[in-house]
Every structure is written in C-alpha cells, then in structure tokens.
CSV table of C-alpha atoms (C1' of nucleotides) in Angstrom, one decimal:
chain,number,residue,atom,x,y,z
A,301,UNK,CA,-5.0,-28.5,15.0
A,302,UNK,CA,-6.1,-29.6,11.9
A,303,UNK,CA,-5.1,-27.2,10.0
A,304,UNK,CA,-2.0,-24.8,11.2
A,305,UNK,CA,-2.6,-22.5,8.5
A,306,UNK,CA,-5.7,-21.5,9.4
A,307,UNK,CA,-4.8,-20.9,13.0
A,308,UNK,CA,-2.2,-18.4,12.4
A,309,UNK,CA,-4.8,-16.9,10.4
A,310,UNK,CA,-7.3,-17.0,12.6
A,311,UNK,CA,-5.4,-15.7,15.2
A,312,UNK,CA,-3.6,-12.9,12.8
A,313,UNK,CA,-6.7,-11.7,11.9
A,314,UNK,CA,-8.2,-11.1,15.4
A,315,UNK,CA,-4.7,-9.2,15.9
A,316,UNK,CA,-5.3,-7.0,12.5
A,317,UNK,CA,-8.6,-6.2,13.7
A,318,UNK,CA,-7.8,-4.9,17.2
A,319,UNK,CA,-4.2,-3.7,16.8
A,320,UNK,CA,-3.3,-3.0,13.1
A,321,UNK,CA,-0.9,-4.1,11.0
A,322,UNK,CA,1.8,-2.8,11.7
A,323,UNK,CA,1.0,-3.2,15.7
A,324,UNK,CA,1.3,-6.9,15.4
A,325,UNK,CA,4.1,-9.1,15.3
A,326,UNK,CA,4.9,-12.6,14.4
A,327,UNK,CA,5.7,-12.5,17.8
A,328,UNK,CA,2.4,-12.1,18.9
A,329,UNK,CA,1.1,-15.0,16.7
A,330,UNK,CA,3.3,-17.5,17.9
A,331,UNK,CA,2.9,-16.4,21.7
A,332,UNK,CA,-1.1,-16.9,21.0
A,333,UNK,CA,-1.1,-20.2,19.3
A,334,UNK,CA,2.0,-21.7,21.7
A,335,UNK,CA,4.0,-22.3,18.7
A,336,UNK,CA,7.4,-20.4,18.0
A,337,UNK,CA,8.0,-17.4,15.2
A,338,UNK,CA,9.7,-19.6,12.7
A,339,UNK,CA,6.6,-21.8,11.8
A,340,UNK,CA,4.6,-19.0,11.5
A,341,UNK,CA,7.3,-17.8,8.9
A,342,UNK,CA,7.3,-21.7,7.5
A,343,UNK,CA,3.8,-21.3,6.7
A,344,UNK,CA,3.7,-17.5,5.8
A,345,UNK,CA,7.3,-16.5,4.9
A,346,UNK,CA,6.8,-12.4,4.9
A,347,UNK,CA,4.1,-10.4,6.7
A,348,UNK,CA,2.9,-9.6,3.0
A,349,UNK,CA,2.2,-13.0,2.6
A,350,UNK,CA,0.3,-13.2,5.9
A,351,UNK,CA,-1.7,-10.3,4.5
A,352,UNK,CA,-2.4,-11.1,1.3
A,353,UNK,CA,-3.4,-14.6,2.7
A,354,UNK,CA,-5.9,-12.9,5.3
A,355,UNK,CA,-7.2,-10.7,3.0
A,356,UNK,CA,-7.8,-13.6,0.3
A,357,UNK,CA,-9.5,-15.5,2.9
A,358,UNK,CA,-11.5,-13.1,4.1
A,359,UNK,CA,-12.6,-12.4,0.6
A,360,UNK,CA,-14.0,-15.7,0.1
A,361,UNK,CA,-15.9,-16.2,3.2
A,362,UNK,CA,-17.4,-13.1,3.4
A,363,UNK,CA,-18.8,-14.1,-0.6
A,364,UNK,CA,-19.8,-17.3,0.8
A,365,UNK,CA,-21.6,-15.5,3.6
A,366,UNK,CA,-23.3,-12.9,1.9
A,367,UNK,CA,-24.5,-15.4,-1.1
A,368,UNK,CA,-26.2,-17.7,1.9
A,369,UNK,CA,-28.1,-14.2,2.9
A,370,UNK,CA,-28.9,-13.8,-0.4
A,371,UNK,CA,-30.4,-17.4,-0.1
A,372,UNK,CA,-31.7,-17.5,3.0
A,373,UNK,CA,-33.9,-14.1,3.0
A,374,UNK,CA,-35.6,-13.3,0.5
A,375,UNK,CA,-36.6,-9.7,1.0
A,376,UNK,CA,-33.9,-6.9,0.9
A,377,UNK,CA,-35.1,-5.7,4.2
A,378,UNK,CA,-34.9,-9.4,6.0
A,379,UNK,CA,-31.2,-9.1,3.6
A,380,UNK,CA,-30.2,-5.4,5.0
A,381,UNK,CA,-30.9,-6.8,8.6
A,382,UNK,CA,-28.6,-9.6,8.7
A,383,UNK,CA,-25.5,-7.9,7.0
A,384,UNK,CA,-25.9,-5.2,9.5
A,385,UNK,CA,-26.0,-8.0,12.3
A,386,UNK,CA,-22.9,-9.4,11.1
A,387,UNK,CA,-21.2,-6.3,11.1
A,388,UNK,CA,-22.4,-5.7,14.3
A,389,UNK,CA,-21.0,-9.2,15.7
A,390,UNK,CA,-17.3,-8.2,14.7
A,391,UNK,CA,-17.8,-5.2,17.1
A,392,UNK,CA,-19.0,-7.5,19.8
A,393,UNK,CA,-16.0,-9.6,19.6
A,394,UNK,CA,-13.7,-7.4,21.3
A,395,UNK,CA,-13.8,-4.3,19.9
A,396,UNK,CA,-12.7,-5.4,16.4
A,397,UNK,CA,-13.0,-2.9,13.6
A,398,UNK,CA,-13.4,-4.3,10.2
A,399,UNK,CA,-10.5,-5.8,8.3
A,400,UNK,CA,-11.5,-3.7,6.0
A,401,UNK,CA,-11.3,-0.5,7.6
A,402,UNK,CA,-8.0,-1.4,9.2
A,403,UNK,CA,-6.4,-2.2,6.6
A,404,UNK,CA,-7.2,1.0,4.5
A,405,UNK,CA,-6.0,2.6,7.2
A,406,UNK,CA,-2.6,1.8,6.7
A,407,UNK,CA,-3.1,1.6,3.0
A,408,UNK,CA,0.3,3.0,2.0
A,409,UNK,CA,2.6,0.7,4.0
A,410,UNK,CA,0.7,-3.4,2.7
A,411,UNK,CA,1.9,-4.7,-0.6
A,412,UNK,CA,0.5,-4.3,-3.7
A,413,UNK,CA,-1.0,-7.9,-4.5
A,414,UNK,CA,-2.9,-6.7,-1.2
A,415,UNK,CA,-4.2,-3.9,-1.5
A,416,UNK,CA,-5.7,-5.5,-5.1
A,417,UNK,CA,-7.0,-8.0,-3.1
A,418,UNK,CA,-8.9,-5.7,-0.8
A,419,UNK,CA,-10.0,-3.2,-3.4
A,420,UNK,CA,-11.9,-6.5,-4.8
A,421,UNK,CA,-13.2,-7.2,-1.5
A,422,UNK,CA,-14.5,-3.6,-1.0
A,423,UNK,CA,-16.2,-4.1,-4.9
A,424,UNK,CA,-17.7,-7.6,-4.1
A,425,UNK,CA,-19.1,-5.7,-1.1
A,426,UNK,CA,-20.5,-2.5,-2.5
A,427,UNK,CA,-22.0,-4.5,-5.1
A,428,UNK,CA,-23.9,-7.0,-2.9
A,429,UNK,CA,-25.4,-3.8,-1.4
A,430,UNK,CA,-26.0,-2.1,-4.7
A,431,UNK,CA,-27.7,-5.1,-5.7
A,432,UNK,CA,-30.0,-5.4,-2.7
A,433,UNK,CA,-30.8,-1.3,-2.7
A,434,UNK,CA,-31.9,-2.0,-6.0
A,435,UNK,CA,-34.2,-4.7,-5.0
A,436,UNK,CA,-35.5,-3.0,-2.7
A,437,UNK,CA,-36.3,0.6,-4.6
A,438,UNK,CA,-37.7,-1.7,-7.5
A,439,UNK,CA,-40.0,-3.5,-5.0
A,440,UNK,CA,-40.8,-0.2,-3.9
A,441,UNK,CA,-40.3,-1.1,-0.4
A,442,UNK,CA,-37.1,1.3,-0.2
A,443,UNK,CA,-36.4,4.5,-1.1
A,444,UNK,CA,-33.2,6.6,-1.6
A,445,UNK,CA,-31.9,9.9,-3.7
A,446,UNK,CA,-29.9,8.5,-6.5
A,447,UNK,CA,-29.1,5.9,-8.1
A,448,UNK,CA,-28.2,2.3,-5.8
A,449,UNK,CA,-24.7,2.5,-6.2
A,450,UNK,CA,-24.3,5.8,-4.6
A,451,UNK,CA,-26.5,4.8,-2.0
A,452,UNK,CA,-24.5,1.5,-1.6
A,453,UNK,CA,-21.5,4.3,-0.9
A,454,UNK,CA,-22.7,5.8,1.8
A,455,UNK,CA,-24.3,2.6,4.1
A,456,UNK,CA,-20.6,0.8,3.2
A,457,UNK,CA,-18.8,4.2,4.3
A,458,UNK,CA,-21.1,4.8,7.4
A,459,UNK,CA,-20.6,0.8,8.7
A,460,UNK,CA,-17.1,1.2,8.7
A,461,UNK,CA,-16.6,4.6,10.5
A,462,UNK,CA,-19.5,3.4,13.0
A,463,UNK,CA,-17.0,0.2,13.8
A,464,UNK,CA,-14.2,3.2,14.4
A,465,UNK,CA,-16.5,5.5,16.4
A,466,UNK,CA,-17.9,2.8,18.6
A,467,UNK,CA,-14.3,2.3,19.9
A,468,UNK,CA,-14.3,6.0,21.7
A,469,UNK,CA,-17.8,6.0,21.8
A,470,UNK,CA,-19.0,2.6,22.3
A,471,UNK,CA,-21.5,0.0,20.9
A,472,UNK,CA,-24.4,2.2,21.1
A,473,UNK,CA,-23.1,4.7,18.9
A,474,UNK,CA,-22.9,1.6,16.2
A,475,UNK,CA,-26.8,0.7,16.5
A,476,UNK,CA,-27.6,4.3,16.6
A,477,UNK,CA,-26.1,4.5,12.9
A,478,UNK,CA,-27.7,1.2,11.9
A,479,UNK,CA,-31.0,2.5,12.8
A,480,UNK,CA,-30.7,5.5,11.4
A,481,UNK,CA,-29.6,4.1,7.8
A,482,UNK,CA,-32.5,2.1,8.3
A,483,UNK,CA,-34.7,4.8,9.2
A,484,UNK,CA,-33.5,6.2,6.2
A,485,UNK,CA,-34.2,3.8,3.7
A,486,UNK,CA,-38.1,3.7,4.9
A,487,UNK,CA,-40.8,4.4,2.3
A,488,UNK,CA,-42.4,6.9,4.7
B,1091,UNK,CA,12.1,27.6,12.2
B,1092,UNK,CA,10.2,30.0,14.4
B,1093,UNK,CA,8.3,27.4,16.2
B,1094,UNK,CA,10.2,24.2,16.2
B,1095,UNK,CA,7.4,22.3,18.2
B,1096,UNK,CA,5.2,23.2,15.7
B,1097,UNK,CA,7.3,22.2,12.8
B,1098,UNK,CA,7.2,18.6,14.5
B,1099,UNK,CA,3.6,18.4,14.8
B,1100,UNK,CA,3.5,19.2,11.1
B,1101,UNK,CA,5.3,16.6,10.0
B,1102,UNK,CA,4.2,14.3,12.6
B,1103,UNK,CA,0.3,14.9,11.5
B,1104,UNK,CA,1.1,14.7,7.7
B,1105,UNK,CA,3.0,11.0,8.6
B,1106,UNK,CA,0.2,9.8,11.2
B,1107,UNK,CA,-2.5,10.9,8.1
B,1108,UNK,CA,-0.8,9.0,5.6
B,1109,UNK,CA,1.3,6.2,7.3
B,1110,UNK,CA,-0.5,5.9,10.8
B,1111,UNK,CA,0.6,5.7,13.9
B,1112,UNK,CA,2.6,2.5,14.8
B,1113,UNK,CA,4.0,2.9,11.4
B,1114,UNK,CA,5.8,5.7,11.5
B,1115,UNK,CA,8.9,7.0,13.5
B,1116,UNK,CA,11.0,9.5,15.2
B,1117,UNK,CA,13.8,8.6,12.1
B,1118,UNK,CA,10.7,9.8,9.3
B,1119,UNK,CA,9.9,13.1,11.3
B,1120,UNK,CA,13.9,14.0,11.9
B,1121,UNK,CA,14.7,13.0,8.3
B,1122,UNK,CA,11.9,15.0,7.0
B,1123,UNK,CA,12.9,18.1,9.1
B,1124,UNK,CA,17.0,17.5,8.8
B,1125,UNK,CA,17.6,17.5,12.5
B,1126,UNK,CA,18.4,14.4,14.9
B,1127,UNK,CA,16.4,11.7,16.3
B,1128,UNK,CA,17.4,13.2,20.1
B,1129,UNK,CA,15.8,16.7,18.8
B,1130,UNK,CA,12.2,15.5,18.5
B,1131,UNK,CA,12.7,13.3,21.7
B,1132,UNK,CA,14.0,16.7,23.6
B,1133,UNK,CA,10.5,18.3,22.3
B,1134,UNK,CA,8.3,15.6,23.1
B,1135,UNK,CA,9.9,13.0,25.3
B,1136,UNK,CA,8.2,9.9,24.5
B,1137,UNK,CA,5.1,8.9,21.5
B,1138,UNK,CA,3.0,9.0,24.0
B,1139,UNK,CA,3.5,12.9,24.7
B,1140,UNK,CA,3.4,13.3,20.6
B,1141,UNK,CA,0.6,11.4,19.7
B,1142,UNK,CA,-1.0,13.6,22.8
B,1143,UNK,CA,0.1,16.9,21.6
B,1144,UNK,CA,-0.9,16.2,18.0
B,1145,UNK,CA,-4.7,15.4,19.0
B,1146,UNK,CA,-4.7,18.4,21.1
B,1147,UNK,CA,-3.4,20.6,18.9
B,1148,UNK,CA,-5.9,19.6,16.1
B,1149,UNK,CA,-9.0,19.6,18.5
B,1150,UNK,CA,-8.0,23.2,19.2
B,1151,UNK,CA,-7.4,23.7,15.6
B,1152,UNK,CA,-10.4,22.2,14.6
B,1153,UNK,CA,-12.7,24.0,17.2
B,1154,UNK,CA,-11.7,27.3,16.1
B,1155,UNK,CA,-12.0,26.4,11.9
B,1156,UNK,CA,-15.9,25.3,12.6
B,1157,UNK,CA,-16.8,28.5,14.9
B,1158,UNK,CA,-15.5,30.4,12.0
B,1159,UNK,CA,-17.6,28.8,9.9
B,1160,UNK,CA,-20.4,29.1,11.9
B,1161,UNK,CA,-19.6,32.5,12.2
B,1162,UNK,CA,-19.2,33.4,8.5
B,1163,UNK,CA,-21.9,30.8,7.1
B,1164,UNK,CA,-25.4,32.1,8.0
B,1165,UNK,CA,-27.5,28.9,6.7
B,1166,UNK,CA,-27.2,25.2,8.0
B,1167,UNK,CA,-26.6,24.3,3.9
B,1168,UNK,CA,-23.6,26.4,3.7
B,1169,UNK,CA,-22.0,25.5,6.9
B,1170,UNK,CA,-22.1,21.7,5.9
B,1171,UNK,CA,-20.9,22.3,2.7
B,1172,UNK,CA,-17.8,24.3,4.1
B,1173,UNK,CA,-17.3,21.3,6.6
B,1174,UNK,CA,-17.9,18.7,3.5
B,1175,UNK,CA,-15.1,20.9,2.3
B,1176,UNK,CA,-13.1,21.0,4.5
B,1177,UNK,CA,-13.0,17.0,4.8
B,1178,UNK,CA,-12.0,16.8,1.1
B,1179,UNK,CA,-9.4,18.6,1.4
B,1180,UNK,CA,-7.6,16.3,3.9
B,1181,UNK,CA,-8.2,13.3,1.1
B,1182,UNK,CA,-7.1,15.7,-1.8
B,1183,UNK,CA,-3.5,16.7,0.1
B,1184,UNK,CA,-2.1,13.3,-0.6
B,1185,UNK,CA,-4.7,9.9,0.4
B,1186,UNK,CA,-4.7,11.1,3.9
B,1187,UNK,CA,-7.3,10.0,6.1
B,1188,UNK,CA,-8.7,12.1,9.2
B,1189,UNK,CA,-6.6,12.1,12.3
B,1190,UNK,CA,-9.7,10.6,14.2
B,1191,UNK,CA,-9.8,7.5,12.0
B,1192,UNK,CA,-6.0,6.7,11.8
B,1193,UNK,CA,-5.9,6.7,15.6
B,1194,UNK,CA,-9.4,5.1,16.5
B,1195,UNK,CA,-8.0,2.7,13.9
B,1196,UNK,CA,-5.6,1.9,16.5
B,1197,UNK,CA,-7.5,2.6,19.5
B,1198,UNK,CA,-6.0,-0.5,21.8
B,1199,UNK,CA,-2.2,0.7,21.3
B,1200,UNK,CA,-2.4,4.4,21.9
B,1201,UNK,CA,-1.8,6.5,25.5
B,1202,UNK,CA,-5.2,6.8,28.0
B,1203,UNK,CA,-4.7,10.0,27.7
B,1204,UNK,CA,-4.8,10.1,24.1
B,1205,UNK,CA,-7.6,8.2,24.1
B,1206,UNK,CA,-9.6,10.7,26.3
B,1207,UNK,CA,-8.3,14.1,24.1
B,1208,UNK,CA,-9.5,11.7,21.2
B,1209,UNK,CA,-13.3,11.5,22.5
B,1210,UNK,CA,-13.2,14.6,23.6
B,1211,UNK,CA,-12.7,15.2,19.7
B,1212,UNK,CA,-15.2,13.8,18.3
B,1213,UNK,CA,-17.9,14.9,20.8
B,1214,UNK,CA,-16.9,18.4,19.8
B,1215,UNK,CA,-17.6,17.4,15.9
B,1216,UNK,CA,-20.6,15.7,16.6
B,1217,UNK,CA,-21.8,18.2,19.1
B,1218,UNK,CA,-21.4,20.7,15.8
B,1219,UNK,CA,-23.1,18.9,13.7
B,1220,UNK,CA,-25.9,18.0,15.9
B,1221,UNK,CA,-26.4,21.7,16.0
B,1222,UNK,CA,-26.0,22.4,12.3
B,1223,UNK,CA,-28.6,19.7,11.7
B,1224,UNK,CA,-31.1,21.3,14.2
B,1225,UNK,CA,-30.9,24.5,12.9
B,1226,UNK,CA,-31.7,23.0,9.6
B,1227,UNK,CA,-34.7,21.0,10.4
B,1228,UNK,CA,-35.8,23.8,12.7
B,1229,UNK,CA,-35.6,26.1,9.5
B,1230,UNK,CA,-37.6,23.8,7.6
B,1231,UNK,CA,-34.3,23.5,5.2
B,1232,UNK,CA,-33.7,20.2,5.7
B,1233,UNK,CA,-35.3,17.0,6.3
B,1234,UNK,CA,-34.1,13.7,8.4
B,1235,UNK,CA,-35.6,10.9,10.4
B,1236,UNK,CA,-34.8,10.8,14.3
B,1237,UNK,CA,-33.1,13.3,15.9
B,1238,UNK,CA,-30.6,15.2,15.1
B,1239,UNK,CA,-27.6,13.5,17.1
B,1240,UNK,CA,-28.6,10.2,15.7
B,1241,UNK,CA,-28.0,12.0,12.1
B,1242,UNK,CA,-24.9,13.6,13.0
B,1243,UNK,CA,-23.4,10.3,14.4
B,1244,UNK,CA,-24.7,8.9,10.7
B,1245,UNK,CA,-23.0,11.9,9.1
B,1246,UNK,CA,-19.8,11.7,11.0
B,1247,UNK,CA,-19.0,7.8,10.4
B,1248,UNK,CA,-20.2,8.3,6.6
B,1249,UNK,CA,-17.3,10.6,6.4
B,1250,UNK,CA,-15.1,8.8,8.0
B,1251,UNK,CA,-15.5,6.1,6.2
B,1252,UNK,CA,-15.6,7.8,3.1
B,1253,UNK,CA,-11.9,9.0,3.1
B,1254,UNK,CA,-10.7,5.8,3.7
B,1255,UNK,CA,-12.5,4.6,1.4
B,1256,UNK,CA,-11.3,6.7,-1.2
B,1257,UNK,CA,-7.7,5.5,-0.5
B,1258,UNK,CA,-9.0,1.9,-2.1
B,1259,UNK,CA,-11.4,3.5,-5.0
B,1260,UNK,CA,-10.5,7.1,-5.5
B,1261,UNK,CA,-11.4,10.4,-4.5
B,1262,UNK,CA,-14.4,10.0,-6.6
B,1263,UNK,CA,-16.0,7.5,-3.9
B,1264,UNK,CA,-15.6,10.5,-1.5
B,1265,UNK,CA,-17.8,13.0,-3.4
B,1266,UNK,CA,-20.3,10.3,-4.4
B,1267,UNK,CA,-20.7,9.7,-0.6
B,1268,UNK,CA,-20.9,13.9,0.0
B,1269,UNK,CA,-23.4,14.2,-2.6
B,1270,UNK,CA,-25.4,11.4,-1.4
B,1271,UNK,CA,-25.3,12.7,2.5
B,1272,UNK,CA,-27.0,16.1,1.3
B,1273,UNK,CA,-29.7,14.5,-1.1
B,1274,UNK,CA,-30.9,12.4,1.7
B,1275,UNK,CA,-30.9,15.6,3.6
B,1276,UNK,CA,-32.8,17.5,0.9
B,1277,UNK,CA,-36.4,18.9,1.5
B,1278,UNK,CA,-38.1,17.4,-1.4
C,626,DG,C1',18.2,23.5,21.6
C,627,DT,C1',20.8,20.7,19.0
C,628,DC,C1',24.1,17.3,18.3
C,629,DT,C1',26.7,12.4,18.3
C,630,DA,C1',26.7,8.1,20.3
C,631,DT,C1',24.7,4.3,22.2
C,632,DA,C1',21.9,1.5,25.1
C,633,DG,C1',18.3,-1.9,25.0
C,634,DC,C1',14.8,-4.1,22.9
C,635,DG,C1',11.8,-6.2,19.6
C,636,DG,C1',10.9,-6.5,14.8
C,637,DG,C1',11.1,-9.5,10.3
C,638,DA,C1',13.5,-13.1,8.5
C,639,DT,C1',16.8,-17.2,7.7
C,640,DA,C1',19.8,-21.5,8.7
C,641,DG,C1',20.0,-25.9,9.9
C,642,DA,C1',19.0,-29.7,13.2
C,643,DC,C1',15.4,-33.0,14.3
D,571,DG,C1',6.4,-29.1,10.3
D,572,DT,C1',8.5,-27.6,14.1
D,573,DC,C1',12.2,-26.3,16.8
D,574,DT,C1',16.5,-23.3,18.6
D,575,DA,C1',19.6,-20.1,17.5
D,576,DT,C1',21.0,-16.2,15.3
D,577,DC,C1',21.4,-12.2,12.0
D,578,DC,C1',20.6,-7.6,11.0
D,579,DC,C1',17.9,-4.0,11.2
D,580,DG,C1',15.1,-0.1,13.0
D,581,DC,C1',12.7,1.3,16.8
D,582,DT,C1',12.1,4.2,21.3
D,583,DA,C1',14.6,6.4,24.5
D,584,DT,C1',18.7,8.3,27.1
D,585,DA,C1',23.5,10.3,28.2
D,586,DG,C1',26.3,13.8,27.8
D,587,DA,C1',29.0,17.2,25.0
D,588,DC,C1',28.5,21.7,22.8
DNA sequence: GTCTATAGCGGGATAGAC
DNA sequence: GTCTATCCCGCTATAGAC
C-alpha cells in the first residue's frame, strides 16, 4: 500500500463504473480495501471530493494515454484502433461503462467543480478524435460528411452508448458498433 | 387524479430521466404529487415493482408511438426524422436522458425482471430501426456499409450517447450528432 | 385509497483516542 | 493515518386507523 489514496480511488472508480454514483457507498470502499469508512473520509472528506478526485485523475491518465497513442502509431487508422481497444478493455473488465458515461448519467446530482472537470475531460476527448479524423481525411485515407468535429460527435456518442447497450446486450453488440464506425470511415 | 397509478409513473419517469434511479425516492415522487410516502408504497409495493412498471409502461408506450409513425410516414427518411424527433424532445423537456440509458447506466443494481422488460426494449427499437434502414437501402434512398442491424445498433448507441452528452455540452451536441447520423446515411 | 406513525437499516460525515 | 464510536439523516418498507 504505497499509496492509500490511490487505492480508494482505484477501488471507487471500479464501483462508479459498475454501480453509479449514487449506488456506492463509502461503505463499500472500505469493505473492498479492508480498511474502515473513516480513513476513506480522512483521505476524501465528502463524496464530492472523491469525485472530483476520480474525475481529475482520470483526466490526466486518459491525456497521458492517448498522447502515447499519438506517439506510438503514427497513422490515424493504427490511432482509431487502439482507442477503440481501450475502450473496449473497460467493457471486458466486468462490465464497466465509461466514467464518463456514468457520470453524465447522474449529471444533476455531482458537484459543480465536477461536472467542470468532466466537461474538460469530454473536450480533451472529442478533440483527440477531431484531431485524428482530420488526419486521416487530409491523408485521404478517411472519409466522412462534414467537418471532423461533427464526426468526432458521433464516434464519442456511439462508444459510450455501445458500453450501455453491451450491458443488456452484451459484448458483441460493442464490436459490432466499432466495426461499423470503422466500416464507416473507409474510403470505399 | 383519474388514474393515480399513472400519476406515479409520471413523476417517477420525469425523476428516473433526470436524477436516475438510485438517486431518487419515494419522499421526491410523494412530495411532487402532495400525498404520503405509504401511498406510492400501497401502488407499487416495493422499487423493484416501480422501476418494473415504469419500463413496461414505456415499452408499451414506445411501441405504439413508432407503429404510428410507421403508419403515417410513408418513406424510411421521414420515419427517422420523426424518431430523431422524438429523441430531442426527451433532451429539450429538461436534460433528461432516455429511460434505457439511465437504467442500463445502472444495470448491476436494478430487479431481473427489470432487466429482462429492459432488453426486451431495446430489441423492439432496434428491431425498428433495422427495418427502417432496410427499407431505405432497399429503396435505394439510403446508403450504409454492412447490414442493416449492424447500422441500427450504430444508430441506437449514437443516440444514446448523444443525449447524455448533451447534458455536459448542450443540446447543440445532440443535433450535431442527428445531423451527422443522416449525412453518413445520405445517397451521394 | 389514503393517511400518520414508526420500524429498521444504511447512508455521509465527525469526534477523539491511539 | 487509522481506528472505534457515534450522530443525524433519509431511505425503503410496514402496521394499522380512517
């Protein structure tokens, strides 16, 4: 236990993604980790602190991750294929929807600070995408209606309902919408 | 008051739409209302039964608003733009989000039986769709790679997505995504 | 069908010892 | 930093009168 703080976290989070936010309890933390309630409260007074702190994480990996993408692959197709790979290992782990997703969910119940926090996350995102779509059209190796930023919409709105639907519907019906944004995007 | 079961589910759906489902309670529907707490529990005994009766109700709902529309809309254009309509109109009636996103949001905490009514749901939507986007290619009117189920499940998350989206970044994020969905679809 | 009253539990959060 | 103990509140649900 190195780091306490990021424990709760990392177990909070795996509870937001599967539960919601309001369907977990610092309770359910402290059970999980084998500590009890009041150091979770030590290290995260309120639950809008937890939030805020799980968003703000969240935030900053997810930058980190998609600039080493950026890095790595140099193509926007080789790019497009390992975001939707990682999107499609929080679904493998248990049946998580994105944090995302959940928390927009219950949108009208987090704190303010928070829902800033994720409406930067959601831009950093959407951006990224834009970015890449835009690659790709200039490369003339993709093609969409529109201008990138729309099109960046749509694949960041169909990811995070496909997360939601493959909960009823299973996996299958998350690669099936992959696919087809892929299928999509092909200069035919 | 000439349906008082009715009256509940109203006010039950609007707060499930808005709040979700964990995070709302029997105090917000009475209080809404101006009856008791016991009322509501006399009408539907336990959440379980409510959250059951409200996915019924709007899968019955639901089915019956898109077989008018198929009935009264003669083109595959003019049926998805009445169901593109229909969507919005959950958004513009105060940041709500569909039904089938606030509950597969919180898939792990809600009744079997919900669960079930709730994929029964969304088969019918995407069953519809399906159809709608047959038709369309079939009539040479519109234009997609794959078949048509694999569009519709595109379709449907994109939606979804969409209006949840739109709690985070506006209603204008919604009717980018629309707009987007039917210029893919576009015969060009 | 509706009410008041209340049981019983679990939630978020705090105090204070170690 | 972590604990036990506790506060207070709101939750789901029930009992029983009207």
């Amino acid at each position: 236990m190195p780091d306490r703080k990021e424990q709760i976290l990392d177990v909070a989070e795996e509870l937001l993604q599967t539960r919601s936010f309001s369907a977990f309890s610092y309770q359910d933390v402290s059970d999980r980790i084998g500590i009890s309630k009041a150091t979770i409260h030590h290290h995260y007074p309120s639950k809008d602190d937890l939030s805020l702190a799980l968003v703000t994480r969240y935030r900053t990996s997810l930058i980190s991750t998609l600039e080493k993408i950026t890095q790595e692959y140099t193509t926007p197709w080789k790019q497009l294929e390992a975001y939707t790979l990682l999107v499609s290992q929080v679904m493998q782990s248990g049946h998580k929807i994105c944090l995302t997703g959940s928390l927009q969910s219950e949108y009208e119940i987090i704190a303010n600070e928070t829902k800033q926090e994720l409406a930067n996350l959601c831009a950093f995102v959407h951006t990224w995408l834009t970015r890449l779509l835009a690659d790709g059209k200039k490369q003339q190796m993709m093609t969409f209606p529109g201008p990138p930023e729309d099109q960046a919409s749509l694949i960041q709105a169909a990811l995070q309902g496909a997360l939601q639907q493959a909960r009823a519907h299973g996996p299958k019906q998350f690669t099936t919408v992959v696919r087809q944004i892929k299928a999509m995007l092909k200069t035919s």
